[in-house]
Tab-separated table of C-alpha atoms and ligand atoms in Angstrom:
chain	number	residue	atom	x	y	z
R	87	UNK	CA	-3.492	176.471	155.117
R	88	UNK	CA	-1.089	174.649	152.799
R	89	UNK	CA	-0.401	171.069	153.881
R	90	UNK	CA	3.175	169.706	153.623
R	91	UNK	CA	2.213	167.579	150.642
R	92	UNK	CA	0.742	170.631	148.844
R	93	UNK	CA	3.795	172.711	149.638
R	94	UNK	CA	6.077	169.948	148.313
R	95	UNK	CA	3.963	169.689	145.157
R	96	UNK	CA	4.195	173.464	144.640
R	97	UNK	CA	7.981	173.317	144.926
R	98	UNK	CA	8.051	170.508	142.368
R	99	UNK	CA	5.790	172.444	140.040
R	100	UNK	CA	8.001	175.549	140.284
R	101	UNK	CA	11.230	173.726	139.472
R	102	UNK	CA	9.548	171.781	136.688
R	103	UNK	CA	8.831	175.100	134.970
R	104	UNK	CA	12.576	175.833	135.033
R	105	UNK	CA	14.026	172.458	134.092
R	106	UNK	CA	13.225	172.181	130.384
R	107	UNK	CA	16.107	169.816	129.532
R	108	UNK	CA	14.755	167.226	131.955
R	109	UNK	CA	11.301	167.712	130.475
R	110	UNK	CA	12.543	166.912	126.985
R	111	UNK	CA	14.417	163.851	128.284
R	112	UNK	CA	11.252	162.795	130.123
R	113	UNK	CA	9.274	162.918	126.874
R	114	UNK	CA	11.778	160.639	125.163
R	115	UNK	CA	12.047	158.281	128.157
R	116	UNK	CA	8.255	157.979	128.267
R	117	UNK	CA	8.323	156.670	124.700
R	118	UNK	CA	11.469	154.534	124.885
R	119	UNK	CA	11.211	153.115	128.439
R	120	UNK	CA	14.971	152.559	128.918
R	121	UNK	CA	14.526	151.552	132.580
R	122	UNK	CA	11.556	149.239	132.146
R	123	UNK	CA	11.473	146.766	135.046
R	124	UNK	CA	14.540	148.291	136.714
R	125	UNK	CA	15.073	149.645	140.199
R	126	UNK	CA	17.074	152.846	140.636
R	127	UNK	CA	18.355	153.955	144.045
R	128	UNK	CA	19.037	157.686	144.292
R	129	UNK	CA	20.950	159.241	147.179
R	130	UNK	CA	21.014	162.960	146.401
R	131	UNK	CA	19.887	165.989	148.433
R	132	UNK	CA	16.188	165.439	148.856
R	133	UNK	CA	14.695	168.650	147.590
R	134	UNK	CA	12.529	169.583	144.628
R	135	UNK	CA	15.090	169.339	141.824
R	136	UNK	CA	16.100	165.849	142.890
R	137	UNK	CA	12.439	164.884	143.108
R	138	UNK	CA	12.062	166.007	139.476
R	139	UNK	CA	14.983	163.776	138.499
R	140	UNK	CA	13.185	160.863	140.176
R	141	UNK	CA	10.032	161.583	138.175
R	142	UNK	CA	12.053	161.568	134.965
R	143	UNK	CA	13.574	158.188	135.854
R	144	UNK	CA	10.080	156.901	136.660
R	145	UNK	CA	8.860	158.083	133.261
R	146	UNK	CA	11.490	155.784	131.743
R	147	UNK	CA	9.924	152.791	133.480
R	148	UNK	CA	12.051	152.670	136.662
R	149	UNK	CA	10.908	151.976	140.155
R	150	UNK	CA	12.698	154.720	142.106
R	151	UNK	CA	14.010	154.707	145.686
R	152	UNK	CA	15.237	157.947	147.213
R	153	UNK	CA	17.431	158.700	150.231
R	154	UNK	CA	18.692	162.160	151.212
R	155	UNK	CA	22.417	162.742	150.938
R	156	UNK	CA	22.750	164.903	154.022
R	157	UNK	CA	20.604	164.870	157.181
R	158	UNK	CA	20.072	168.639	157.015
R	159	UNK	CA	19.221	169.032	153.336
R	160	UNK	CA	16.119	166.840	153.274
R	161	UNK	CA	12.907	168.817	152.795
R	162	UNK	CA	10.135	166.793	154.391
R	163	UNK	CA	7.353	168.419	152.360
R	164	UNK	CA	9.068	167.462	149.102
R	165	UNK	CA	9.646	163.962	150.485
R	166	UNK	CA	5.889	163.627	151.131
R	167	UNK	CA	4.969	164.953	147.707
R	168	UNK	CA	7.314	162.651	145.823
R	169	UNK	CA	6.314	159.654	147.958
R	170	UNK	CA	2.709	160.340	146.943
R	171	UNK	CA	3.880	160.018	143.318
R	172	UNK	CA	5.257	156.527	143.842
R	173	UNK	CA	8.881	157.089	144.847
R	174	UNK	CA	9.831	155.148	147.967
R	175	UNK	CA	11.538	157.602	150.317
R	176	UNK	CA	14.167	156.864	152.974
R	177	UNK	CA	14.903	160.230	154.596
R	178	UNK	CA	13.871	162.693	157.265
R	179	UNK	CA	15.123	166.194	157.974
R	180	UNK	CA	17.452	166.339	160.965
R	181	UNK	CA	17.881	162.576	161.339
R	182	UNK	CA	20.926	161.456	163.306
R	183	UNK	CA	24.011	160.223	161.424
R	184	UNK	CA	23.125	156.655	162.450
R	185	UNK	CA	19.540	157.023	161.182
R	186	UNK	CA	20.927	158.506	157.961
R	187	UNK	CA	23.073	155.419	157.458
R	188	UNK	CA	20.187	153.140	158.347
R	189	UNK	CA	18.035	154.825	155.669
R	190	UNK	CA	20.738	154.109	153.103
R	191	UNK	CA	20.902	150.480	154.206
R	192	UNK	CA	17.126	150.127	153.871
R	193	UNK	CA	17.283	151.605	150.383
R	194	UNK	CA	20.090	149.244	149.380
R	195	UNK	CA	18.028	146.317	150.658
R	196	UNK	CA	15.578	147.079	147.820
R	197	UNK	CA	18.263	145.567	145.555
R	198	UNK	CA	18.697	148.333	142.968
R	199	UNK	CA	19.969	147.750	139.423
R	200	UNK	CA	21.438	151.259	139.227
R	201	UNK	CA	22.641	153.644	141.959
R	202	UNK	CA	22.889	157.411	141.649
R	203	UNK	CA	25.184	158.556	144.440
R	204	UNK	CA	26.243	161.986	145.726
R	205	UNK	CA	29.342	161.646	147.823
R	206	UNK	CA	29.881	157.900	147.710
R	207	UNK	CA	27.827	156.799	150.719
R	208	UNK	CA	25.703	154.259	148.811
R	209	UNK	CA	28.705	152.801	147.001
R	210	UNK	CA	30.423	152.444	150.375
R	211	UNK	CA	27.463	150.759	152.082
R	212	UNK	CA	26.897	148.333	149.179
R	213	UNK	CA	30.551	147.236	149.081
R	214	UNK	CA	31.076	147.024	152.835
R	215	UNK	CA	27.736	145.651	154.013
R	216	UNK	CA	25.894	144.137	151.032
R	217	UNK	CA	28.593	142.654	148.768
R	218	UNK	CA	26.213	139.843	147.727
R	219	UNK	CA	24.144	142.461	145.844
R	220	UNK	CA	27.072	143.597	143.679
R	221	UNK	CA	26.554	141.060	140.841
R	222	UNK	CA	23.013	142.418	140.352
R	223	UNK	CA	24.139	146.034	140.007
R	224	UNK	CA	24.564	147.334	136.444
R	225	UNK	CA	26.471	150.344	137.714
R	226	UNK	CA	26.029	153.839	138.999
R	227	UNK	CA	26.751	157.523	138.636
R	228	UNK	CA	28.539	159.852	141.061
R	229	UNK	CA	27.430	163.462	141.356
R	230	UNK	CA	30.159	165.258	143.276
R	231	UNK	CA	33.919	165.882	143.439
R	232	UNK	CA	34.492	164.250	146.814
R	233	UNK	CA	32.466	161.195	145.778
R	234	UNK	CA	34.777	160.772	142.809
R	235	UNK	CA	37.851	161.084	145.023
R	236	UNK	CA	36.427	158.321	147.258
R	237	UNK	CA	35.450	156.180	144.269
R	238	UNK	CA	38.889	156.465	142.641
R	239	UNK	CA	40.599	155.555	145.878
R	240	UNK	CA	38.359	152.467	146.182
R	241	UNK	CA	39.168	151.628	142.548
R	242	UNK	CA	42.935	151.986	143.153
R	243	UNK	CA	42.623	149.508	146.020
R	244	UNK	CA	40.824	147.100	143.670
R	245	UNK	CA	37.643	147.473	145.730
R	246	UNK	CA	35.253	149.124	143.293
R	247	UNK	CA	33.378	146.146	141.986
R	248	UNK	CA	30.858	147.670	139.579
R	249	UNK	CA	31.102	150.467	137.004
R	250	UNK	CA	30.623	154.031	138.213
R	251	UNK	CA	30.331	157.007	135.858
R	252	UNK	CA	32.021	160.190	137.088
R	253	UNK	CA	29.168	162.615	136.394
R	254	UNK	CA	30.898	165.449	138.276
R	255	UNK	CA	33.745	165.399	135.760
R	256	UNK	CA	31.467	166.031	132.784
R	257	UNK	CA	32.008	169.544	131.472
R	258	UNK	CA	28.253	170.184	131.600
R	259	UNK	CA	28.407	169.376	135.314
R	260	UNK	CA	31.370	170.959	137.072
R	261	UNK	CA	31.823	173.996	134.800
R	262	UNK	CA	28.314	175.177	135.635
R	263	UNK	CA	27.100	173.382	138.782
R	264	UNK	CA	30.270	173.643	140.861
R	265	UNK	CA	31.188	177.128	139.673
R	266	UNK	CA	27.967	179.074	139.057
R	267	UNK	CA	25.622	176.889	141.105
R	268	UNK	CA	27.766	176.837	144.232
R	269	UNK	CA	28.761	180.456	143.597
R	270	UNK	CA	25.174	181.645	143.746
R	271	UNK	CA	23.634	179.230	146.230
R	272	UNK	CA	26.339	179.673	148.876
R	273	UNK	CA	25.577	183.381	149.024
R	274	UNK	CA	21.822	182.845	148.955
R	275	UNK	CA	22.320	180.485	151.906
R	276	UNK	CA	24.649	182.783	153.854
R	277	UNK	CA	22.553	185.896	153.295
R	278	UNK	CA	19.240	184.217	154.057
R	279	UNK	CA	20.603	182.504	157.168
R	280	UNK	CA	22.441	185.480	158.653
R	281	UNK	CA	20.441	188.403	157.227
R	282	UNK	CA	23.763	190.290	157.308
R	283	UNK	CA	25.419	192.389	154.615
R	284	UNK	CA	28.202	191.021	152.438
R	285	UNK	CA	29.210	194.299	150.772
R	286	UNK	CA	32.213	195.866	152.441
R	287	UNK	CA	33.100	192.707	154.354
R	288	UNK	CA	36.237	190.639	153.950
R	289	UNK	CA	35.286	187.189	152.697
R	290	UNK	CA	37.819	184.375	152.950
R	291	UNK	CA	37.330	181.559	150.431
R	292	UNK	CA	39.363	178.435	151.205
R	293	UNK	CA	40.005	176.445	148.023
R	294	UNK	CA	40.104	177.949	144.530
R	295	UNK	CA	38.806	174.921	142.643
R	296	UNK	CA	35.625	174.900	140.561
R	297	UNK	CA	33.399	175.744	143.505
R	298	UNK	CA	35.808	178.204	145.115
R	299	UNK	CA	36.126	180.224	141.898
R	300	UNK	CA	32.351	180.647	141.791
R	301	UNK	CA	32.069	181.531	145.476
R	302	UNK	CA	34.882	184.119	145.197
R	303	UNK	CA	33.535	185.656	141.998
R	304	UNK	CA	30.033	186.093	143.414
R	305	UNK	CA	31.399	187.510	146.689
R	306	UNK	CA	33.275	190.107	144.640
R	307	UNK	CA	30.060	190.875	142.758
R	308	UNK	CA	28.312	191.445	146.079
R	309	UNK	CA	30.934	194.054	146.999
R	310	UNK	CA	33.119	192.026	149.355
R	311	UNK	CA	36.889	192.184	149.555
R	312	UNK	CA	37.929	188.611	148.770
R	313	UNK	CA	40.881	186.679	150.184
R	314	UNK	CA	41.671	183.195	148.893
R	315	UNK	CA	43.595	180.435	150.671
R	316	UNK	CA	45.062	177.547	148.677
R	317	UNK	CA	47.584	174.730	148.885
R	318	UNK	CA	48.121	174.465	145.119
R	319	UNK	CA	50.538	177.076	143.711
R	320	UNK	CA	48.856	177.114	140.271
R	321	UNK	CA	45.399	177.687	141.728
R	322	UNK	CA	46.893	180.381	143.970
R	323	UNK	CA	48.332	182.111	140.876
R	324	UNK	CA	44.976	181.857	139.154
R	325	UNK	CA	43.315	183.520	142.141
R	326	UNK	CA	45.856	186.348	142.049
R	327	UNK	CA	45.326	186.896	138.296
R	328	UNK	CA	41.573	186.960	138.927
R	329	UNK	CA	42.168	189.866	141.275
R	330	UNK	CA	42.056	188.205	144.695
R	331	UNK	CA	44.473	188.404	147.599
R	332	UNK	CA	46.076	185.084	148.565
R	333	UNK	CA	47.475	184.241	151.998
R	334	UNK	CA	47.690	181.298	154.424
R	335	UNK	CA	44.638	180.566	156.554
R	336	UNK	CA	46.349	181.596	159.802
R	337	UNK	CA	46.884	185.080	158.363
R	338	UNK	CA	43.414	185.177	156.793
R	339	UNK	CA	41.877	184.453	160.209
R	340	UNK	CA	43.040	187.893	161.309
R	341	UNK	CA	41.254	189.741	158.496
R	342	UNK	CA	38.154	187.715	157.590
R	343	UNK	CA	34.552	188.538	158.469
R	344	UNK	CA	32.939	185.612	156.614
R	345	UNK	CA	34.725	182.327	155.838
R	346	UNK	CA	33.635	179.791	153.219
R	347	UNK	CA	35.597	176.535	153.038
R	348	UNK	CA	35.202	174.585	149.808
R	349	UNK	CA	38.234	172.341	149.502
R	350	UNK	CA	37.138	168.722	150.004
R	351	UNK	CA	39.925	168.629	152.639
R	352	UNK	CA	39.796	168.425	156.438
R	353	UNK	CA	40.904	170.823	159.226
R	354	UNK	CA	40.980	173.879	156.973
R	355	UNK	CA	39.750	175.849	159.981
R	356	UNK	CA	40.510	173.966	163.178
R	357	UNK	CA	41.821	174.263	166.733
R	358	UNK	CA	44.993	176.150	165.765
R	359	UNK	CA	42.880	178.781	163.972
R	360	UNK	CA	39.958	179.474	166.319
R	361	UNK	CA	41.641	182.003	168.618
R	362	UNK	CA	43.152	183.771	165.583
R	363	UNK	CA	39.668	184.623	164.273
R	364	UNK	CA	38.242	188.097	164.730
R	365	UNK	CA	35.327	188.452	167.159
R	366	UNK	CA	32.050	187.884	165.304
R	367	UNK	CA	33.605	185.899	162.444
R	368	UNK	CA	31.022	183.850	160.543
R	369	UNK	CA	32.210	180.344	159.606
R	370	UNK	CA	30.553	178.378	156.823
R	371	UNK	CA	31.391	175.360	154.739
R	372	UNK	CA	30.325	174.473	151.206
R	373	UNK	CA	32.570	171.426	150.767
R	374	UNK	CA	31.459	167.871	151.160
R	375	UNK	CA	31.825	167.018	154.858
R	376	UNK	CA	31.620	169.011	158.064
R	377	UNK	CA	35.320	168.474	158.677
R	378	UNK	CA	36.522	171.481	156.658
R	379	UNK	CA	35.522	173.781	159.478
R	380	UNK	CA	36.278	171.173	162.098
R	381	UNK	CA	32.915	170.994	163.827
R	382	UNK	CA	33.934	168.494	166.479
R	383	UNK	CA	37.072	170.466	167.310
R	384	UNK	CA	35.057	173.669	167.680
R	385	UNK	CA	32.530	171.920	169.905
R	386	UNK	CA	35.377	170.654	172.111
R	387	UNK	CA	37.326	173.936	172.114
R	388	UNK	CA	34.508	176.376	172.878
R	389	UNK	CA	33.601	177.095	176.464
R	390	UNK	CA	29.963	177.858	175.642
R	391	UNK	CA	27.550	177.565	172.756
R	392	UNK	CA	24.162	179.039	172.071
R	393	UNK	CA	21.756	178.959	169.114
R	394	UNK	CA	21.324	182.606	168.186
R	395	UNK	CA	19.234	182.272	165.041
R	396	UNK	CA	17.890	179.347	162.999
R	397	UNK	CA	20.944	177.382	161.808
R	398	UNK	CA	23.443	179.692	163.556
R	399	UNK	CA	25.309	178.733	166.716
R	400	UNK	CA	27.450	181.248	168.593
R	401	UNK	CA	30.531	179.652	170.158
R	402	UNK	CA	32.317	181.434	172.992
R	403	UNK	CA	36.033	180.696	172.869
R	404	UNK	CA	38.234	180.424	176.003
R	405	UNK	CA	39.462	184.004	175.373
R	406	UNK	CA	35.871	185.195	175.636
R	407	UNK	CA	35.462	186.071	171.962
R	408	UNK	CA	32.454	184.801	170.080
R	409	UNK	CA	32.390	183.254	166.583
R	410	UNK	CA	29.411	181.942	164.615
R	411	UNK	CA	29.003	178.649	162.776
R	412	UNK	CA	26.258	178.042	160.220
R	413	UNK	CA	24.457	174.684	159.951
R	414	UNK	CA	26.977	172.670	161.993
R	415	UNK	CA	29.561	173.251	159.268
R	416	UNK	CA	27.570	171.233	156.735
R	417	UNK	CA	27.198	172.547	153.184
R	418	UNK	CA	25.639	175.943	153.762
R	419	UNK	CA	23.818	176.118	150.436
R	420	UNK	CA	21.954	172.872	151.058
R	421	UNK	CA	21.773	172.561	154.831
R	422	UNK	CA	20.561	176.140	155.088
R	423	UNK	CA	19.022	176.794	151.683
R	424	UNK	CA	17.505	175.153	148.624
R	425	UNK	CA	20.855	174.366	146.988
R	426	UNK	CA	21.692	175.222	143.413
R	427	UNK	CA	19.142	176.968	141.213
R	428	UNK	CA	16.769	174.879	139.113
R	429	UNK	CA	18.383	175.787	135.774
R	430	UNK	CA	21.752	174.548	137.029
R	431	UNK	CA	20.387	171.261	138.349
R	432	UNK	CA	18.548	170.860	135.033
R	433	UNK	CA	21.935	170.523	133.355
R	434	UNK	CA	23.566	168.372	136.074
R	435	UNK	CA	20.597	166.031	136.306
R	436	UNK	CA	20.317	165.780	132.522
R	437	UNK	CA	23.844	164.336	132.638
R	438	UNK	CA	22.734	161.971	135.443
R	439	UNK	CA	19.647	160.798	133.558
R	440	UNK	CA	21.536	160.225	130.291
R	441	UNK	CA	24.371	158.413	132.065
R	442	UNK	CA	21.881	156.149	133.847
R	443	UNK	CA	20.369	155.367	130.438
R	444	UNK	CA	23.884	154.736	129.064
R	445	UNK	CA	24.379	152.083	131.768
R	446	UNK	CA	21.315	150.228	130.500
R	447	UNK	CA	22.516	150.284	126.881
R	448	UNK	CA	26.175	149.327	127.480
R	449	UNK	CA	27.729	146.668	129.652
R	450	UNK	CA	30.600	148.538	131.276
R	451	UNK	CA	33.563	147.013	133.089
R	452	UNK	CA	33.876	147.582	136.840
R	453	UNK	CA	35.780	150.739	137.768
R	454	UNK	CA	35.516	154.469	137.126
R	455	UNK	CA	34.274	155.671	133.723
R	456	UNK	CA	34.228	159.140	132.204
R	457	UNK	CA	30.979	160.575	130.943
R	458	UNK	CA	30.921	159.920	127.172
R	459	UNK	CA	31.697	163.140	125.258
R	460	UNK	CA	28.505	162.659	123.232
R	461	UNK	CA	26.402	162.966	126.376
R	462	UNK	CA	28.192	166.189	127.359
R	463	UNK	CA	27.585	167.626	123.879
R	464	UNK	CA	23.960	166.483	123.813
R	465	UNK	CA	23.230	168.210	127.129
R	466	UNK	CA	24.941	171.402	125.922
R	467	UNK	CA	22.892	171.343	122.708
R	468	UNK	CA	19.677	170.758	124.643
R	469	UNK	CA	20.558	173.617	126.997
R	470	UNK	CA	21.241	176.032	124.135
R	471	UNK	CA	17.989	174.977	122.483
R	472	UNK	CA	16.035	175.730	125.679
R	473	UNK	CA	17.718	179.147	125.779
R	474	UNK	CA	16.821	179.763	122.142
R	475	UNK	CA	20.525	180.205	121.322
R	476	UNK	CA	21.986	179.034	118.037
R	477	UNK	CA	25.670	178.615	117.287
R	478	UNK	CA	27.675	178.424	114.076
R	479	UNK	CA	28.250	175.124	112.303
R	480	UNK	CA	31.586	174.342	110.648
R	481	UNK	CA	31.592	174.333	106.850
R	482	UNK	CA	33.307	171.419	105.090
R	483	UNK	CA	36.183	173.779	104.208
R	484	UNK	CA	36.564	174.808	107.840
R	485	UNK	CA	36.541	171.173	109.000
R	486	UNK	CA	39.276	170.330	106.476
R	487	UNK	CA	41.268	173.399	107.516
R	488	UNK	CA	41.087	172.519	111.213
R	489	UNK	CA	41.996	168.895	110.588
R	490	UNK	CA	44.879	169.450	108.196
R	491	UNK	CA	46.410	172.908	108.473
R	492	UNK	CA	50.060	172.983	109.415
R	493	UNK	CA	50.727	175.846	111.775
U	638	NAD	P1	38.288	171.073	143.263
U	638	NAD	O1	39.134	169.873	143.364
U	638	NAD	O2	38.051	171.704	141.920
U	638	NAD	O3	38.828	172.229	144.227
U	638	NAD	C1	39.268	172.050	145.537
U	638	NAD	C2	40.390	173.071	145.778
U	638	NAD	O4	40.696	173.107	147.157
U	638	NAD	C3	41.675	172.727	145.016
U	638	NAD	O5	42.090	173.831	144.273
U	638	NAD	C4	42.648	172.366	146.130
U	638	NAD	O6	43.977	172.706	145.820
U	638	NAD	C5	42.097	173.203	147.279
U	638	NAD	N1	42.493	172.708	148.610
U	638	NAD	C6	42.590	171.422	149.043
U	638	NAD	N2	42.921	171.381	150.331
U	638	NAD	C7	43.040	172.666	150.743
U	638	NAD	C8	43.349	173.259	151.973
U	638	NAD	N3	43.621	172.540	153.057
U	638	NAD	N4	43.360	174.617	152.044
U	638	NAD	C9	43.098	175.374	150.954
U	638	NAD	N5	42.788	174.857	149.754
U	638	NAD	C10	42.763	173.505	149.654
U	638	NAD	O7	36.897	170.667	143.918
U	638	NAD	P2	35.477	171.396	143.762
U	638	NAD	O8	34.746	170.804	142.614
U	638	NAD	O9	35.655	172.848	143.868
U	638	NAD	O10	34.748	170.808	145.076
U	638	NAD	C11	35.181	171.175	146.375
U	638	NAD	C12	34.279	170.503	147.424
U	638	NAD	O11	32.936	170.978	147.293
U	638	NAD	C13	34.166	168.986	147.274
U	638	NAD	O12	34.067	168.424	148.556
U	638	NAD	C14	32.865	168.789	146.513
U	638	NAD	O13	32.317	167.520	146.713
U	638	NAD	C15	32.012	169.897	147.101
U	638	NAD	N6	30.926	170.403	146.264
U	638	NAD	C16	29.961	171.079	146.922
U	638	NAD	C17	28.907	171.615	146.213
U	638	NAD	C18	27.819	172.312	146.935
U	638	NAD	O14	26.712	172.369	146.415
U	638	NAD	N7	28.073	172.856	148.099
U	638	NAD	C19	28.851	171.504	144.816
U	638	NAD	C20	29.880	170.818	144.165
U	638	NAD	C21	30.922	170.285	144.899
U	639	SAH	N1	26.682	163.656	150.670
U	639	SAH	C1	27.152	165.028	150.530
U	639	SAH	C2	26.720	165.570	149.265
U	639	SAH	C3	27.689	166.397	148.443
U	639	SAH	S1	26.908	167.838	148.013
U	639	SAH	C4	26.795	165.762	151.806
U	639	SAH	O1	27.191	165.288	152.852
U	639	SAH	O2	26.170	166.804	151.833
U	639	SAH	C5	27.473	168.427	146.564
U	639	SAH	C6	26.534	168.146	145.410
U	639	SAH	O3	25.219	168.621	145.672
U	639	SAH	C7	26.992	168.894	144.170
U	639	SAH	O4	27.791	168.116	143.334
U	639	SAH	C8	25.698	169.360	143.517
U	639	SAH	O5	25.513	168.869	142.206
U	639	SAH	C9	24.604	168.862	144.438
U	639	SAH	N2	23.556	169.859	144.592
U	639	SAH	C10	23.687	171.176	144.728
U	639	SAH	N3	22.476	171.775	144.787
U	639	SAH	C11	21.558	170.795	144.688
U	639	SAH	C12	20.169	170.782	144.669
U	639	SAH	N4	19.477	171.904	144.724
U	639	SAH	N5	19.553	169.600	144.586
U	639	SAH	C13	20.258	168.457	144.510
U	639	SAH	N6	21.590	168.412	144.485
U	639	SAH	C14	22.247	169.561	144.576
């Protein structure tokens, strides 16, 4: 029988075969040792791709500390395997929210030089509970959209006291990870968890941002009829031009079979919507927090609840109709799946690794920083190289033409 540590090691081995960009960065880091003597605290979904990122940071000389970034996305077998390779782990699948926070505190107490955050929880804990550690922190990187929203708001209030690089905003991150990664992994998660068909169903996607576009496009590819809800008129127009129907959520409740919220907002599906849903509606979230489908409101509103399949709870509403919620309304692709595919995280984590290195080579001011364009281009070049794809190179005449032509 495979032990947890063996199963975790197998998962790591599998993703390693599909993350060639990280491998090439690892080879360079091994030689150059950019993190020699440094401590790096990572708070990103604890599964195999993140474990690979930790190994790459270790190869550059760092001592690495790892917390999960969601109580339901931690894979304990991977945690054991990566702990056996020298990463100090602060996570357990299914821990309570308080234990989750406590893990982050314990990781912060290791006094990291660099923090890699996914949603802003570490940045929050450091500033609110361990401000004395701030002078020792070179800076950090933020992986996701909502983390950047939180970080910018802290910066506006003058309360972001070390530099943070907005990794999510790199083109090599959100164009691929948010769109194609979320697009694919949400449906892997929904299909695996429910074992129900998507073709022929009406799928409602709330939010037509980078993630929403991917989720809607893949739903269409699976044969669903797709309805989009938005609050931004431009995004709504984009959804219409892409061939989707747009309507307010209250109306969509009456037609949807499967709902995916991916807005970064709260109360997208809440008390005023529940009784408008059709019997048997499946509710899922792929956005940051479990407030998009308001989990607490559903718990309070329903008259009964019952686990009907792993990660699926059936809620009986006062009218007697039943609706289903996946993984407590936490990100379906990670809380009930392995998250984005390895090739996607190869690109995202290449940006993370290079930005962490950038922090060691440059003394940045406190506040939010964009990913340097050179890092974006380097990751794109590395990706194309791993795909064996070449592109054209401008001739001198073309460069002059592009720089100087007048109309
Ligand atoms: P985005 O800013 O590109 O898109 C969000 C969209 O939601 C916008 O178009 C906005 O107008 C719309 N919106 C906001 N409030 C709404 C509401 N009440 N109803 C309908 N639409 C609304 O952001 P994104 O990059 O697509 O990320 C969305 C969320 O997903 C964030 O919380 C982000 O952190 C998270 N995320 C999750 C994953 C994952 O793996 N599940 C991956 C990347 C990002
Ligand atoms: N703390 C949040 C995390 C935001 S999740 C929470 O409560 O769940 C969104 C981020 O997860 C995305 O930006 C994406 O880059 C990352 N992600 C997606 N799939 C992943 C995977 N397989 N491994 C690690 N991170 C992943």
